[in-house]
């Protein structure tokens, strides 16, 4: 995507400038902009409106992804705290699995759950609920709270993963890119053929700004990759917190996984 955007718009700029030099050099009115600018202005306006629309949508998607990631980490912490009230065996099992779940999200699921839920994380997601049936008869209220909290965790995980893919259709990107390319080429063609250094500089800067805007939109809609990607900071804080609490509560035991969430043999 990055290469395509840069190549298309830079090529449009180069074609426009070349046509300007070749075709308009001998034009007696070459120092004046052609009336074609009046046609290009609506094209540019329409393209910018669409670009603003997808920018807002991308920003919204980015915000939803960040909120879902934070909410998932909070849900993991809530389940861990609720498990403090479970009998010893169930408490250790639930809390140990939660540590592994957090580690798997950070090291194996983050950024890889673009089209489907990560199998590595799925393993621990299912294991969280394994001790729940034993609590159903002994402490029904705790059982209900744990089930509700785990449903919240699963929901926020799904929301986080759903935001990993772009919402804006490819056709919209293609339309905006083509419209901007036409406008850039047209403006480059209509600048004066002589004493035009400032005009060329302005068109080059416009092209660079448009490239940056389109790539920014793309990065916002793919929030777990790219230069402005969301990092698993919230889950990392939760993992450090619950791993420390687990070590304090069960000094003779360790979670059933390694440091990256892989199940131990």
Tab-separated table of N, CA and C in Angstrom, residues 2-163:
chain	number	residue	atom	x	y	z
A	2	UNK	N	1.893	1.284	0.820
A	2	UNK	CA	2.775	2.450	0.895
A	2	UNK	C	3.411	2.732	-0.458
A	3	UNK	N	3.946	1.672	-1.070
A	3	UNK	CA	4.628	1.829	-2.353
A	3	UNK	C	3.649	2.290	-3.429
A	4	UNK	N	2.450	1.713	-3.448
A	4	UNK	CA	1.461	2.066	-4.470
A	4	UNK	C	1.077	3.545	-4.369
A	5	UNK	N	0.804	3.999	-3.139
A	5	UNK	CA	0.418	5.397	-2.944
A	5	UNK	C	1.511	6.339	-3.428
A	6	UNK	N	2.746	6.065	-3.034
A	6	UNK	CA	3.852	6.942	-3.405
A	6	UNK	C	4.081	6.918	-4.908
A	7	UNK	N	4.089	5.717	-5.495
A	7	UNK	CA	4.363	5.593	-6.930
A	7	UNK	C	3.285	6.284	-7.760
A	8	UNK	N	2.000	6.078	-7.422
A	8	UNK	CA	0.922	6.655	-8.216
A	8	UNK	C	0.950	8.178	-8.170
A	9	UNK	N	1.075	8.751	-6.975
A	9	UNK	CA	1.019	10.206	-6.871
A	9	UNK	C	2.297	10.878	-7.386
A	10	UNK	N	3.440	10.274	-7.130
A	10	UNK	CA	4.678	10.842	-7.660
A	10	UNK	C	4.704	10.730	-9.181
A	11	UNK	N	4.213	9.603	-9.719
A	11	UNK	CA	4.146	9.449	-11.173
A	11	UNK	C	3.192	10.470	-11.787
A	12	UNK	N	2.077	10.725	-11.106
A	12	UNK	CA	1.144	11.737	-11.595
A	12	UNK	C	1.795	13.109	-11.622
A	13	UNK	N	2.543	13.424	-10.585
A	13	UNK	CA	3.260	14.697	-10.533
A	13	UNK	C	4.275	14.796	-11.663
A	14	UNK	N	5.044	13.739	-11.868
A	14	UNK	CA	6.067	13.750	-12.913
A	14	UNK	C	5.450	13.888	-14.302
A	15	UNK	N	4.350	13.194	-14.549
A	15	UNK	CA	3.682	13.286	-15.851
A	15	UNK	C	3.168	14.699	-16.106
A	16	UNK	N	2.582	15.288	-15.082
A	16	UNK	CA	2.077	16.635	-15.231
A	16	UNK	C	3.164	17.641	-15.519
A	17	UNK	N	4.267	17.547	-14.794
A	17	UNK	CA	5.388	18.475	-15.007
A	17	UNK	C	6.019	18.266	-16.386
A	18	UNK	N	6.154	17.017	-16.785
A	18	UNK	CA	6.726	16.731	-18.106
A	18	UNK	C	5.848	17.288	-19.214
A	19	UNK	N	4.544	17.065	-19.097
A	19	UNK	CA	3.625	17.594	-20.098
A	19	UNK	C	3.667	19.116	-20.131
A	20	UNK	N	3.821	19.709	-18.957
A	20	UNK	CA	3.921	21.172	-18.891
A	20	UNK	C	5.131	21.683	-19.649
A	21	UNK	N	6.266	21.033	-19.461
A	21	UNK	CA	7.502	21.483	-20.103
A	21	UNK	C	7.481	21.228	-21.609
A	22	UNK	N	6.935	20.089	-22.011
A	22	UNK	CA	6.977	19.697	-23.424
A	22	UNK	C	5.912	20.422	-24.252
A	23	UNK	N	4.698	20.492	-23.738
A	23	UNK	CA	3.582	20.986	-24.530
A	23	UNK	C	3.336	22.479	-24.392
A	24	UNK	N	3.718	23.069	-23.289
A	24	UNK	CA	3.353	24.453	-23.062
A	24	UNK	C	4.532	25.423	-23.123
A	25	UNK	N	5.708	24.934	-23.407
A	25	UNK	CA	6.887	25.794	-23.419
A	25	UNK	C	6.760	26.925	-24.433
A	26	UNK	N	6.157	26.635	-25.625
A	26	UNK	CA	6.062	27.648	-26.678
A	26	UNK	C	4.726	28.399	-26.668
A	27	UNK	N	3.917	28.105	-25.712
A	27	UNK	CA	2.622	28.771	-25.626
A	27	UNK	C	2.823	30.217	-25.204
A	28	UNK	N	2.264	31.151	-25.969
A	28	UNK	CA	2.445	32.550	-25.644
A	28	UNK	C	1.817	32.896	-24.297
A	29	UNK	N	0.814	32.176	-23.915
A	29	UNK	CA	0.154	32.436	-22.634
A	29	UNK	C	0.611	31.470	-21.549
A	30	UNK	N	1.796	30.890	-21.738
A	30	UNK	CA	2.245	29.834	-20.828
A	30	UNK	C	2.482	30.326	-19.419
A	31	UNK	N	2.676	31.630	-19.263
A	31	UNK	CA	2.952	32.137	-17.927
A	31	UNK	C	1.676	32.311	-17.113
A	32	UNK	N	0.561	32.095	-17.724
A	32	UNK	CA	-0.706	32.192	-17.013
A	32	UNK	C	-1.288	30.789	-16.852
A	33	UNK	N	-1.904	30.547	-15.717
A	33	UNK	CA	-2.509	29.244	-15.492
A	33	UNK	C	-3.686	29.015	-16.429
A	34	UNK	N	-3.845	27.807	-16.883
A	34	UNK	CA	-4.939	27.480	-17.801
A	34	UNK	C	-6.253	27.396	-17.038
A	35	UNK	N	-7.338	27.549	-17.756
A	35	UNK	CA	-8.664	27.521	-17.134
A	35	UNK	C	-9.038	26.135	-16.634
A	36	UNK	N	-8.218	25.142	-16.993
A	36	UNK	CA	-8.505	23.793	-16.512
A	36	UNK	C	-8.486	23.736	-14.988
A	37	UNK	N	-7.870	24.730	-14.351
A	37	UNK	CA	-7.868	24.769	-12.890
A	37	UNK	C	-9.281	24.828	-12.332
A	38	UNK	N	-10.155	25.481	-13.101
A	38	UNK	CA	-11.534	25.567	-12.640
A	38	UNK	C	-12.205	24.201	-12.602
A	39	UNK	N	-11.734	23.281	-13.433
A	39	UNK	CA	-12.274	21.917	-13.443
A	39	UNK	C	-11.626	21.082	-12.339
A	40	UNK	N	-10.342	21.354	-12.102
A	40	UNK	CA	-9.609	20.564	-11.120
A	40	UNK	C	-10.033	20.874	-9.687
A	41	UNK	N	-10.428	22.104	-9.435
A	41	UNK	CA	-10.788	22.485	-8.065
A	41	UNK	C	-11.913	21.628	-7.484
A	42	UNK	N	-13.018	21.399	-8.212
A	42	UNK	CA	-14.054	20.516	-7.653
A	42	UNK	C	-13.565	19.086	-7.433
A	43	UNK	N	-12.690	18.603	-8.317
A	43	UNK	CA	-12.150	17.247	-8.148
A	43	UNK	C	-11.349	17.161	-6.865
A	44	UNK	N	-10.486	18.159	-6.656
A	44	UNK	CA	-9.684	18.177	-5.439
A	44	UNK	C	-10.568	18.304	-4.200
A	45	UNK	N	-11.583	19.162	-4.278
A	45	UNK	CA	-12.482	19.345	-3.134
A	45	UNK	C	-13.193	18.053	-2.784
A	46	UNK	N	-13.714	17.360	-3.805
A	46	UNK	CA	-14.415	16.102	-3.568
A	46	UNK	C	-13.474	15.060	-2.977
A	47	UNK	N	-12.269	14.980	-3.518
A	47	UNK	CA	-11.299	14.007	-3.015
A	47	UNK	C	-10.925	14.298	-1.573
A	48	UNK	N	-10.753	15.583	-1.249
A	48	UNK	CA	-10.387	15.963	0.121
A	48	UNK	C	-11.529	15.655	1.085
A	49	UNK	N	-12.774	15.857	0.630
A	49	UNK	CA	-13.918	15.524	1.485
A	49	UNK	C	-13.919	14.028	1.803
A	50	UNK	N	-13.713	13.195	0.775
A	50	UNK	CA	-13.651	11.749	1.007
A	50	UNK	C	-12.469	11.397	1.912
A	51	UNK	N	-11.344	12.066	1.698
A	51	UNK	CA	-10.166	11.798	2.522
A	51	UNK	C	-10.437	12.154	3.977
A	52	UNK	N	-11.123	13.285	4.198
A	52	UNK	CA	-11.479	13.672	5.565
A	52	UNK	C	-12.421	12.651	6.196
A	53	UNK	N	-13.344	12.128	5.380
A	53	UNK	CA	-14.291	11.131	5.886
A	53	UNK	C	-13.564	9.870	6.358
A	54	UNK	N	-12.668	9.358	5.528
A	54	UNK	CA	-11.968	8.126	5.913
A	54	UNK	C	-10.977	8.401	7.048
A	55	UNK	N	-10.483	9.632	7.142
A	55	UNK	CA	-9.596	9.980	8.255
A	55	UNK	C	-10.352	9.942	9.576
A	56	UNK	N	-11.571	10.481	9.574
A	56	UNK	CA	-12.401	10.434	10.782
A	56	UNK	C	-12.736	8.994	11.133
A	57	UNK	N	-13.084	8.200	10.122
A	57	UNK	CA	-13.420	6.800	10.370
A	57	UNK	C	-12.203	6.041	10.888
A	58	UNK	N	-11.033	6.328	10.320
A	58	UNK	CA	-9.817	5.670	10.791
A	58	UNK	C	-9.488	6.048	12.222
A	59	UNK	N	-9.662	7.317	12.563
A	59	UNK	CA	-9.402	7.761	13.930
A	59	UNK	C	-10.355	7.093	14.916
A	60	UNK	N	-11.617	6.946	14.498
A	60	UNK	CA	-12.604	6.273	15.349
A	60	UNK	C	-12.235	4.811	15.570
A	61	UNK	N	-11.830	4.143	14.496
A	61	UNK	CA	-11.426	2.743	14.602
A	61	UNK	C	-10.210	2.597	15.515
A	62	UNK	N	-9.261	3.505	15.387
A	62	UNK	CA	-8.064	3.469	16.223
A	62	UNK	C	-8.439	3.626	17.697
A	63	UNK	N	-9.357	4.558	17.976
A	63	UNK	CA	-9.793	4.762	19.350
A	63	UNK	C	-10.515	3.552	19.913
A	64	UNK	N	-11.363	2.914	19.092
A	64	UNK	CA	-12.070	1.714	19.538
A	64	UNK	C	-11.086	0.585	19.851
A	65	UNK	N	-10.063	0.447	19.002
A	65	UNK	CA	-9.066	-0.607	19.226
A	65	UNK	C	-8.317	-0.385	20.538
A	66	UNK	N	-7.941	0.857	20.782
A	66	UNK	CA	-7.218	1.174	22.020
A	66	UNK	C	-8.106	0.937	23.245
A	67	UNK	N	-9.384	1.322	23.158
A	67	UNK	CA	-10.293	1.121	24.285
A	67	UNK	C	-10.534	-0.365	24.540
A	68	UNK	N	-10.676	-1.154	23.460
A	68	UNK	CA	-10.917	-2.589	23.619
A	68	UNK	C	-9.713	-3.288	24.241
A	69	UNK	N	-8.509	-2.877	23.826
A	69	UNK	CA	-7.299	-3.479	24.390
A	69	UNK	C	-7.198	-3.188	25.883
A	70	UNK	N	-7.518	-1.952	26.261
A	70	UNK	CA	-7.484	-1.590	27.678
A	70	UNK	C	-8.568	-2.314	28.469
A	71	UNK	N	-9.762	-2.416	27.882
A	71	UNK	CA	-10.873	-3.090	28.569
A	71	UNK	C	-10.598	-4.584	28.737
A	72	UNK	N	-9.949	-5.197	27.762
A	72	UNK	CA	-9.605	-6.617	27.877
A	72	UNK	C	-8.637	-6.832	29.027
A	73	UNK	N	-7.640	-5.962	29.132
A	73	UNK	CA	-6.665	-6.081	30.228
A	73	UNK	C	-7.355	-5.890	31.581
A	74	UNK	N	-8.277	-4.938	31.655
A	74	UNK	CA	-9.010	-4.714	32.903
A	74	UNK	C	-9.860	-5.934	33.260
A	75	UNK	N	-10.464	-6.566	32.251
A	75	UNK	CA	-11.296	-7.745	32.506
A	75	UNK	C	-10.461	-8.900	33.048
A	76	UNK	N	-9.259	-9.069	32.523
A	76	UNK	CA	-8.363	-10.111	33.031
A	76	UNK	C	-8.032	-9.850	34.498
A	77	UNK	N	-7.749	-8.601	34.821
A	77	UNK	CA	-7.441	-8.246	36.205
A	77	UNK	C	-8.644	-8.472	37.115
A	78	UNK	N	-9.839	-8.161	36.614
A	78	UNK	CA	-11.054	-8.378	37.418
A	78	UNK	C	-11.266	-9.856	37.722
A	79	UNK	N	-11.077	-10.720	36.725
A	79	UNK	CA	-11.236	-12.163	36.959
A	79	UNK	C	-10.215	-12.647	37.978
A	80	UNK	N	-8.996	-12.161	37.848
A	80	UNK	CA	-7.939	-12.567	38.781
A	80	UNK	C	-8.322	-12.199	40.221
A	81	UNK	N	-8.853	-10.987	40.405
A	81	UNK	CA	-9.232	-10.553	41.751
A	81	UNK	C	-10.440	-11.340	42.270
A	82	UNK	N	-11.395	-11.634	41.395
A	82	UNK	CA	-12.536	-12.440	41.817
A	82	UNK	C	-12.101	-13.837	42.249
A	83	UNK	N	-11.088	-14.369	41.568
A	83	UNK	CA	-10.609	-15.719	41.887
A	83	UNK	C	-9.990	-15.794	43.272
A	84	UNK	N	-9.654	-14.648	43.870
A	84	UNK	CA	-9.131	-14.656	45.240
A	84	UNK	C	-10.119	-15.285	46.209
A	85	UNK	N	-11.405	-15.253	45.888
A	85	UNK	CA	-12.441	-15.771	46.781
A	85	UNK	C	-12.773	-17.230	46.504
A	86	UNK	N	-12.116	-17.823	45.529
A	86	UNK	CA	-12.348	-19.237	45.220
A	86	UNK	C	-11.523	-20.122	46.155
A	87	UNK	N	-11.937	-21.391	46.340
A	87	UNK	CA	-11.129	-22.329	47.124
A	87	UNK	C	-9.714	-22.439	46.556
A	88	UNK	N	-8.767	-22.850	47.368
A	88	UNK	CA	-7.358	-22.834	47.011
A	88	UNK	C	-7.017	-23.447	45.672
A	89	UNK	N	-7.522	-24.652	45.407
A	89	UNK	CA	-7.167	-25.346	44.169
A	89	UNK	C	-7.691	-24.600	42.946
A	90	UNK	N	-8.964	-24.203	43.010
A	90	UNK	CA	-9.532	-23.478	41.878
A	90	UNK	C	-8.886	-22.102	41.707
A	91	UNK	N	-8.592	-21.454	42.834
A	91	UNK	CA	-7.954	-20.136	42.755
A	91	UNK	C	-6.617	-20.224	42.044
A	92	UNK	N	-5.794	-21.179	42.437
A	92	UNK	CA	-4.477	-21.315	41.815
A	92	UNK	C	-4.606	-21.628	40.324
A	93	UNK	N	-5.547	-22.492	39.986
A	93	UNK	CA	-5.703	-22.868	38.578
A	93	UNK	C	-6.155	-21.674	37.732
A	94	UNK	N	-7.186	-20.960	38.206
A	94	UNK	CA	-7.703	-19.816	37.438
A	94	UNK	C	-6.646	-18.733	37.297
A	95	UNK	N	-5.999	-18.390	38.394
A	95	UNK	CA	-5.045	-17.291	38.356
A	95	UNK	C	-3.794	-17.640	37.561
A	96	UNK	N	-3.366	-18.894	37.637
A	96	UNK	CA	-2.218	-19.308	36.834
A	96	UNK	C	-2.516	-19.241	35.348
A	97	UNK	N	-3.717	-19.665	34.966
A	97	UNK	CA	-4.115	-19.613	33.556
A	97	UNK	C	-4.234	-18.169	33.083
A	98	UNK	N	-4.721	-17.276	33.937
A	98	UNK	CA	-4.843	-15.869	33.553
A	98	UNK	C	-3.485	-15.245	33.263
A	99	UNK	N	-2.478	-15.612	34.037
A	99	UNK	CA	-1.118	-15.133	33.758
A	99	UNK	C	-0.673	-15.603	32.378
A	100	UNK	N	-0.954	-16.866	32.074
A	100	UNK	CA	-0.577	-17.413	30.768
A	100	UNK	C	-1.370	-16.760	29.635
A	101	UNK	N	-2.640	-16.482	29.898
A	101	UNK	CA	-3.462	-15.810	28.894
A	101	UNK	C	-2.872	-14.445	28.555
A	102	UNK	N	-2.528	-13.677	29.572
A	102	UNK	CA	-1.956	-12.346	29.348
A	102	UNK	C	-0.655	-12.444	28.563
A	103	UNK	N	0.186	-13.395	28.914
A	103	UNK	CA	1.459	-13.559	28.203
A	103	UNK	C	1.238	-13.960	26.745
A	104	UNK	N	0.267	-14.827	26.507
A	104	UNK	CA	-0.007	-15.260	25.136
A	104	UNK	C	-0.535	-14.099	24.292
A	105	UNK	N	-1.383	-13.258	24.870
A	105	UNK	CA	-1.882	-12.087	24.142
A	105	UNK	C	-0.731	-11.178	23.751
A	106	UNK	N	0.166	-10.936	24.688
A	106	UNK	CA	1.282	-10.005	24.455
A	106	UNK	C	2.253	-10.543	23.414
A	107	UNK	N	2.646	-11.791	23.551
A	107	UNK	CA	3.752	-12.318	22.756
A	107	UNK	C	3.330	-13.131	21.533
A	108	UNK	N	2.104	-13.647	21.515
A	108	UNK	CA	1.703	-14.504	20.401
A	108	UNK	C	0.476	-13.994	19.646
A	109	UNK	N	-0.448	-13.342	20.343
A	109	UNK	CA	-1.659	-12.895	19.688
A	109	UNK	C	-1.610	-11.477	19.174
A	110	UNK	N	-0.780	-10.637	19.785
A	110	UNK	CA	-0.811	-9.214	19.454
A	110	UNK	C	-0.348	-8.966	18.020
A	111	UNK	N	-1.194	-8.348	17.243
A	111	UNK	CA	-0.870	-8.031	15.864
A	111	UNK	C	-1.052	-9.181	14.901
A	112	UNK	N	-1.276	-10.387	15.417
A	112	UNK	CA	-1.446	-11.552	14.545
A	112	UNK	C	-2.904	-11.973	14.408
A	113	UNK	N	-3.785	-11.380	15.224
A	113	UNK	CA	-5.191	-11.770	15.206
A	113	UNK	C	-5.972	-10.871	14.249
A	114	UNK	N	-5.521	-10.790	13.000
A	114	UNK	CA	-6.142	-9.878	12.051
A	114	UNK	C	-7.365	-10.486	11.365
A	115	UNK	N	-7.339	-11.778	11.127
A	115	UNK	CA	-8.450	-12.416	10.425
A	115	UNK	C	-9.184	-13.437	11.286
A	116	UNK	N	-8.544	-13.936	12.306
A	116	UNK	CA	-9.174	-14.904	13.193
A	116	UNK	C	-8.475	-14.853	14.539
A	117	UNK	N	-9.114	-15.428	15.537
A	117	UNK	CA	-8.547	-15.433	16.873
A	117	UNK	C	-7.335	-16.362	16.929
A	118	UNK	N	-6.291	-15.916	17.618
A	118	UNK	CA	-5.050	-16.678	17.697
A	118	UNK	C	-5.269	-17.999	18.440
A	119	UNK	N	-4.877	-19.126	17.862
A	119	UNK	CA	-5.024	-20.426	18.556
A	119	UNK	C	-4.267	-20.460	19.879
A	120	UNK	N	-3.110	-19.794	19.922
A	120	UNK	CA	-2.320	-19.793	21.157
A	120	UNK	C	-3.090	-19.136	22.298
A	121	UNK	N	-3.792	-18.052	21.980
A	121	UNK	CA	-4.589	-17.373	23.000
A	121	UNK	C	-5.868	-18.160	23.282
A	122	UNK	N	-6.428	-18.783	22.249
A	122	UNK	CA	-7.649	-19.585	22.433
A	122	UNK	C	-7.457	-20.680	23.476
A	123	UNK	N	-6.258	-21.266	23.489
A	123	UNK	CA	-5.979	-22.349	24.440
A	123	UNK	C	-6.217	-21.899	25.873
A	124	UNK	N	-5.677	-20.725	26.205
A	124	UNK	CA	-5.808	-20.234	27.572
A	124	UNK	C	-7.185	-19.622	27.812
A	125	UNK	N	-7.792	-19.099	26.777
A	125	UNK	CA	-9.145	-18.559	26.922
A	125	UNK	C	-10.118	-19.653	27.358
A	126	UNK	N	-9.966	-20.826	26.786
A	126	UNK	CA	-10.824	-21.954	27.171
A	126	UNK	C	-10.456	-22.479	28.556
A	127	UNK	N	-9.154	-22.461	28.855
A	127	UNK	CA	-8.701	-23.014	30.141
A	127	UNK	C	-9.154	-22.169	31.320
A	128	UNK	N	-9.409	-20.886	31.105
A	128	UNK	CA	-9.883	-20.036	32.200
A	128	UNK	C	-11.170	-20.588	32.783
A	129	UNK	N	-12.046	-21.107	31.929
A	129	UNK	CA	-13.372	-21.554	32.364
A	129	UNK	C	-13.392	-22.986	32.900
A	130	UNK	N	-12.298	-23.696	32.745
A	130	UNK	CA	-12.284	-25.108	33.169
A	130	UNK	C	-12.637	-25.298	34.641
A	131	UNK	N	-12.120	-24.488	35.575
A	131	UNK	CA	-12.463	-24.703	36.994
A	131	UNK	C	-13.832	-24.160	37.396
A	132	UNK	N	-14.511	-23.445	36.519
A	132	UNK	CA	-15.767	-22.798	36.908
A	132	UNK	C	-16.833	-23.779	37.368
A	133	UNK	N	-17.050	-24.921	36.674
A	133	UNK	CA	-18.122	-25.831	37.101
A	133	UNK	C	-17.995	-26.292	38.551
A	134	UNK	N	-16.773	-26.426	39.045
A	134	UNK	CA	-16.593	-26.865	40.435
A	134	UNK	C	-17.109	-25.835	41.425
A	135	UNK	N	-17.196	-24.584	40.989
A	135	UNK	CA	-17.673	-23.521	41.872
A	135	UNK	C	-19.183	-23.342	41.803
A	136	UNK	N	-19.813	-23.950	40.826
A	136	UNK	CA	-21.240	-23.711	40.600
A	136	UNK	C	-22.073	-24.161	41.781
A	137	UNK	N	-21.687	-25.281	42.414
A	137	UNK	CA	-22.453	-25.802	43.550
A	137	UNK	C	-21.938	-25.261	44.872
A	138	UNK	N	-20.635	-25.016	44.963
A	138	UNK	CA	-20.060	-24.570	46.234
A	138	UNK	C	-20.277	-23.079	46.492
A	139	UNK	N	-20.265	-22.279	45.429
A	139	UNK	CA	-20.434	-20.825	45.595
A	139	UNK	C	-21.055	-20.272	44.312
A	140	UNK	N	-22.379	-20.342	44.259
A	140	UNK	CA	-23.068	-19.967	43.027
A	140	UNK	C	-22.895	-18.485	42.700
A	141	UNK	N	-22.826	-17.625	43.710
A	141	UNK	CA	-22.677	-16.194	43.455
A	141	UNK	C	-21.312	-15.892	42.832
A	142	UNK	N	-20.267	-16.518	43.374
A	142	UNK	CA	-18.930	-16.334	42.807
A	142	UNK	C	-18.878	-16.896	41.389
A	143	UNK	N	-19.513	-18.042	41.202
A	143	UNK	CA	-19.572	-18.642	39.861
A	143	UNK	C	-20.194	-17.664	38.862
A	144	UNK	N	-21.314	-17.043	39.244
A	144	UNK	CA	-21.979	-16.104	38.356
A	144	UNK	C	-21.116	-14.897	38.039
A	145	UNK	N	-20.426	-14.377	39.046
A	145	UNK	CA	-19.568	-13.210	38.819
A	145	UNK	C	-18.394	-13.556	37.923
A	146	UNK	N	-17.818	-14.740	38.117
A	146	UNK	CA	-16.697	-15.150	37.270
A	146	UNK	C	-17.130	-15.339	35.820
A	147	UNK	N	-18.293	-15.959	35.634
A	147	UNK	CA	-18.799	-16.165	34.274
A	147	UNK	C	-19.036	-14.817	33.593
A	148	UNK	N	-19.642	-13.877	34.309
A	148	UNK	CA	-19.912	-12.556	33.739
A	148	UNK	C	-18.616	-11.835	33.381
A	149	UNK	N	-17.641	-11.898	34.291
A	149	UNK	CA	-16.361	-11.230	34.040
A	149	UNK	C	-15.638	-11.863	32.860
A	150	UNK	N	-15.726	-13.191	32.740
A	150	UNK	CA	-15.045	-13.850	31.630
A	150	UNK	C	-15.741	-13.556	30.304
A	151	UNK	N	-17.060	-13.433	30.332
A	151	UNK	CA	-17.775	-13.039	29.124
A	151	UNK	C	-17.348	-11.642	28.678
A	152	UNK	N	-17.127	-10.761	29.635
A	152	UNK	CA	-16.648	-9.417	29.319
A	152	UNK	C	-15.264	-9.468	28.684
A	153	UNK	N	-14.397	-10.331	29.237
A	153	UNK	CA	-13.057	-10.476	28.663
A	153	UNK	C	-13.135	-10.971	27.224
A	154	UNK	N	-13.945	-11.991	26.995
A	154	UNK	CA	-14.075	-12.550	25.650
A	154	UNK	C	-14.648	-11.519	24.674
A	155	UNK	N	-15.609	-10.741	25.144
A	155	UNK	CA	-16.218	-9.715	24.288
A	155	UNK	C	-15.198	-8.649	23.897
A	156	UNK	N	-14.415	-8.202	24.867
A	156	UNK	CA	-13.429	-7.160	24.573
A	156	UNK	C	-12.294	-7.700	23.698
A	157	UNK	N	-11.966	-8.964	23.872
A	157	UNK	CA	-10.969	-9.548	22.983
A	157	UNK	C	-11.477	-9.569	21.550
A	158	UNK	N	-12.733	-9.964	21.381
A	158	UNK	CA	-13.324	-9.975	20.046
A	158	UNK	C	-13.350	-8.577	19.446
A	159	UNK	N	-13.705	-7.588	20.263
A	159	UNK	CA	-13.711	-6.206	19.777
A	159	UNK	C	-12.312	-5.764	19.349
A	160	UNK	N	-11.330	-6.137	20.141
A	160	UNK	CA	-9.947	-5.766	19.798
A	160	UNK	C	-9.529	-6.389	18.475
A	161	UNK	N	-9.851	-7.649	18.301
A	161	UNK	CA	-9.454	-8.344	17.081
A	161	UNK	C	-10.214	-7.794	15.870
A	162	UNK	N	-11.483	-7.475	16.060
A	162	UNK	CA	-12.280	-6.941	14.951
A	162	UNK	C	-11.693	-5.627	14.423
A	163	UNK	N	-11.095	-4.834	15.297
A	163	UNK	CA	-10.539	-3.553	14.884
A	163	UNK	C	-9.185	-3.704	14.183
